[in-house]
One Martini backbone bead per residue (centre of mass of N, CA, C, O) as a GRO file, in nm:
protein
  147
    1MET     BB    1   1.110   8.045 -12.201
    2LYS     BB    2   1.265   8.181 -11.972
    3ASN     BB    3   1.013   8.298 -11.829
    4ALA     BB    4   0.876   8.029 -11.769
    5PHE     BB    5   1.104   7.912 -11.599
    6ALA     BB    6   1.114   8.138 -11.386
    7LEU     BB    7   0.823   8.103 -11.291
    8LEU     BB    8   0.847   7.807 -11.206
    9LEU     BB    9   1.070   7.853 -10.997
   10CYS     BB   10   0.911   8.044 -10.813
   11PHE     BB   11   0.681   7.847 -10.742
   12THR     BB   12   0.862   7.626 -10.623
   13LEU     BB   13   0.990   7.797 -10.398
   14ALA     BB   14   0.726   7.883 -10.262
   15PHE     BB   15   0.636   7.597 -10.188
   16GLN     BB   16   0.883   7.521 -10.013
   17VAL     BB   17   0.841   7.738  -9.799
   18ARG     BB   18   0.542   7.636  -9.723
   19ALA     BB   19   0.621   7.332  -9.644
   20GLN     BB   20   0.775   7.498  -9.409
   21GLU     BB   21   0.711   7.572  -9.063
   22ASN     BB   22   0.754   7.812  -8.806
   23PHE     BB   23   0.732   7.794  -8.444
   24GLY     BB   24   0.861   8.005  -8.255
   25LYS     BB   25   1.153   7.906  -8.240
   26LYS     BB   26   1.415   7.917  -8.432
   27MET     BB   27   1.499   7.629  -8.637
   28ASN     BB   28   1.627   7.304  -8.686
   29GLU     BB   29   1.663   6.943  -8.771
   30LYS     BB   30   1.918   6.893  -8.650
   31SER     BB   31   1.958   6.616  -8.434
   32ALA     BB   32   1.701   6.467  -8.454
   33ILE     BB   33   1.489   6.247  -8.300
   34GLU     BB   34   1.296   5.996  -8.268
   35ALA     BB   35   1.026   5.949  -8.077
   36SER     BB   36   1.085   5.637  -8.028
   37GLN     BB   37   1.378   5.709  -7.883
   38LEU     BB   38   1.327   5.873  -7.621
   39PRO     BB   39   1.301   5.671  -7.384
   40THR     BB   40   1.591   5.560  -7.418
   41LYS     BB   41   1.749   5.830  -7.397
   42MET     BB   42   1.641   5.900  -7.106
   43GLY     BB   43   1.580   5.675  -6.920
   44ASP     BB   44   1.603   5.793  -6.581
   45LYS     BB   45   1.520   6.056  -6.663
   46GLU     BB   46   1.287   6.321  -6.609
   47SER     BB   47   1.463   6.513  -6.802
   48MET     BB   48   1.516   6.664  -7.146
   49ASN     BB   49   1.706   6.813  -7.375
   50THR     BB   50   1.560   6.833  -7.712
   51LYS     BB   51   1.511   6.678  -8.042
   52VAL     BB   52   1.206   6.597  -8.223
   53THR     BB   53   1.054   6.351  -8.439
   54GLY     BB   54   0.715   6.336  -8.592
   55THR     BB   55   0.375   6.241  -8.588
   56VAL     BB   56   0.070   6.376  -8.603
   57GLU     BB   57  -0.235   6.289  -8.446
   58SER     BB   58  -0.316   6.564  -8.284
   59VAL     BB   59  -0.517   6.868  -8.218
   60CYS     BB   60  -0.618   7.138  -8.084
   61GLN     BB   61  -0.947   7.271  -8.160
   62ALA     BB   62  -0.952   7.550  -8.017
   63LYS     BB   63  -0.611   7.671  -8.080
   64GLY     BB   64  -0.335   7.496  -8.091
   65CYS     BB   65  -0.204   7.431  -7.777
   66TRP     BB   66  -0.175   7.126  -7.880
   67MET     BB   67  -0.011   6.802  -7.932
   68LYS     BB   68   0.013   6.477  -8.081
   69VAL     BB   69   0.271   6.232  -8.082
   70LYS     BB   70   0.382   5.958  -8.218
   71MET     BB   71   0.455   5.644  -8.114
   72ASP     BB   72   0.558   5.301  -8.142
   73ASN     BB   73   0.333   5.185  -7.903
   74GLY     BB   74   0.052   5.364  -7.952
   75GLU     BB   75   0.136   5.608  -7.829
   76THR     BB   76   0.150   5.943  -7.694
   77MET     BB   77   0.282   6.281  -7.713
   78ARG     BB   78   0.252   6.565  -7.544
   79VAL     BB   79   0.251   6.898  -7.686
   80THR     BB   80   0.362   7.194  -7.565
   81PHE     BB   81   0.392   7.555  -7.514
   82LYS     BB   82   0.587   7.783  -7.408
   83ASP     BB   83   0.393   7.995  -7.233
   84TYR     BB   84   0.188   8.014  -7.465
   85GLY     BB   85   0.359   8.166  -7.714
   86PHE     BB   86   0.231   7.943  -7.910
   87PHE     BB   87   0.087   7.798  -8.204
   88VAL     BB   88  -0.082   7.562  -8.405
   89PRO     BB   89  -0.227   7.427  -8.643
   90LYS     BB   90  -0.535   7.235  -8.662
   91ASP     BB   91  -0.439   7.079  -8.963
   92ILE     BB   92  -0.167   6.864  -8.889
   93ALA     BB   93  -0.257   6.596  -8.912
   94GLY     BB   94   0.001   6.373  -9.040
   95LYS     BB   95   0.235   6.543  -8.989
   96THR     BB   96   0.558   6.650  -8.974
   97VAL     BB   97   0.767   6.709  -8.685
   98VAL     BB   98   0.972   6.948  -8.504
   99VAL     BB   99   1.094   6.948  -8.166
  100GLU     BB  100   1.201   7.191  -7.918
  101GLY     BB  101   1.312   7.099  -7.576
  102VAL     BB  102   1.127   6.938  -7.307
  103ALA     BB  103   1.140   6.633  -7.171
  104GLN     BB  104   0.883   6.453  -6.971
  105LYS     BB  105   0.809   6.293  -6.680
  106LYS     BB  106   0.457   6.248  -6.596
  107THR     BB  107   0.169   6.338  -6.402
  108THR     BB  108  -0.158   6.355  -6.508
  109PRO     BB  109  -0.426   6.499  -6.413
  110VAL     BB  110  -0.759   6.474  -6.443
  111SER     BB  111  -0.824   6.772  -6.504
  112GLU     BB  112  -0.632   6.787  -6.750
  113LEU     BB  113  -0.746   6.551  -6.915
  114ARG     BB  114  -1.028   6.678  -6.941
  115HIS     BB  115  -0.941   6.932  -7.086
  116TYR     BB  116  -0.821   6.791  -7.334
  117ALA     BB  117  -1.084   6.646  -7.416
  118GLU     BB  118  -1.241   6.904  -7.466
  119ASP     BB  119  -1.048   7.022  -7.685
  120ALA     BB  120  -1.100   6.750  -7.867
  121GLY     BB  121  -1.431   6.700  -7.856
  122LYS     BB  122  -1.542   6.544  -7.637
  123SER     BB  123  -1.768   6.401  -7.463
  124LYS     BB  124  -1.910   6.400  -7.157
  125ALA     BB  125  -1.889   6.094  -7.121
  126GLU     BB  126  -1.587   6.067  -7.186
  127ILE     BB  127  -1.488   6.263  -6.966
  128ALA     BB  128  -1.615   6.108  -6.717
  129GLN     BB  129  -1.417   5.847  -6.762
  130ILE     BB  130  -1.203   6.025  -6.633
  131THR     BB  131  -1.033   5.895  -6.318
  132ASP     BB  132  -0.719   5.885  -6.392
  133PRO     BB  133  -0.414   5.929  -6.382
  134LYS     BB  134  -0.119   5.990  -6.602
  135ASN     BB  135   0.159   5.828  -6.712
  136GLU     BB  136   0.389   6.038  -6.903
  137LEU     BB  137   0.505   6.175  -7.196
  138ALA     BB  138   0.634   6.502  -7.229
  139PHE     BB  139   0.631   6.831  -7.409
  140VAL     BB  140   0.821   7.139  -7.414
  141ALA     BB  141   0.811   7.383  -7.656
  142ASP     BB  142   0.999   7.638  -7.829
  143GLY     BB  143   0.983   7.476  -8.109
  144VAL     BB  144   0.842   7.442  -8.453
  145ILE     BB  145   0.825   7.213  -8.724
  146VAL     BB  146   0.636   7.207  -9.025
  147LYS     BB  147   0.616   6.982  -9.312
   0.00000   0.00000   0.00000
């Protein structure tokens, strides 16, 4: 009975370790704010070093080189990874993440928006409809925790 309990404990601990993965800089989730709080916390600042938690809406299907995190207003925040130094799994949509790095208010040019649409698997017609730059909140992450 003790052996069965020990085996069960090992499997449980192994599952817990796999339930949370780190990518990029090793970090923890302490002091992370909700993604929905970020615009208020930033105020008039153009950029801010911070740690944010939220739900993944979508991921680059080419290689996991960006993801979109849901905001509370129906918008998303694109998260890229510092110096393309790491990527995240392509199948984490719907999972909770914690990202640490720099939040930025930026204007994304049409060429970049079209590139992201192509990475997301959008059709040529959908990509052609992108004709205006977009003012948005973006995030460059040093590290990511996927829960």
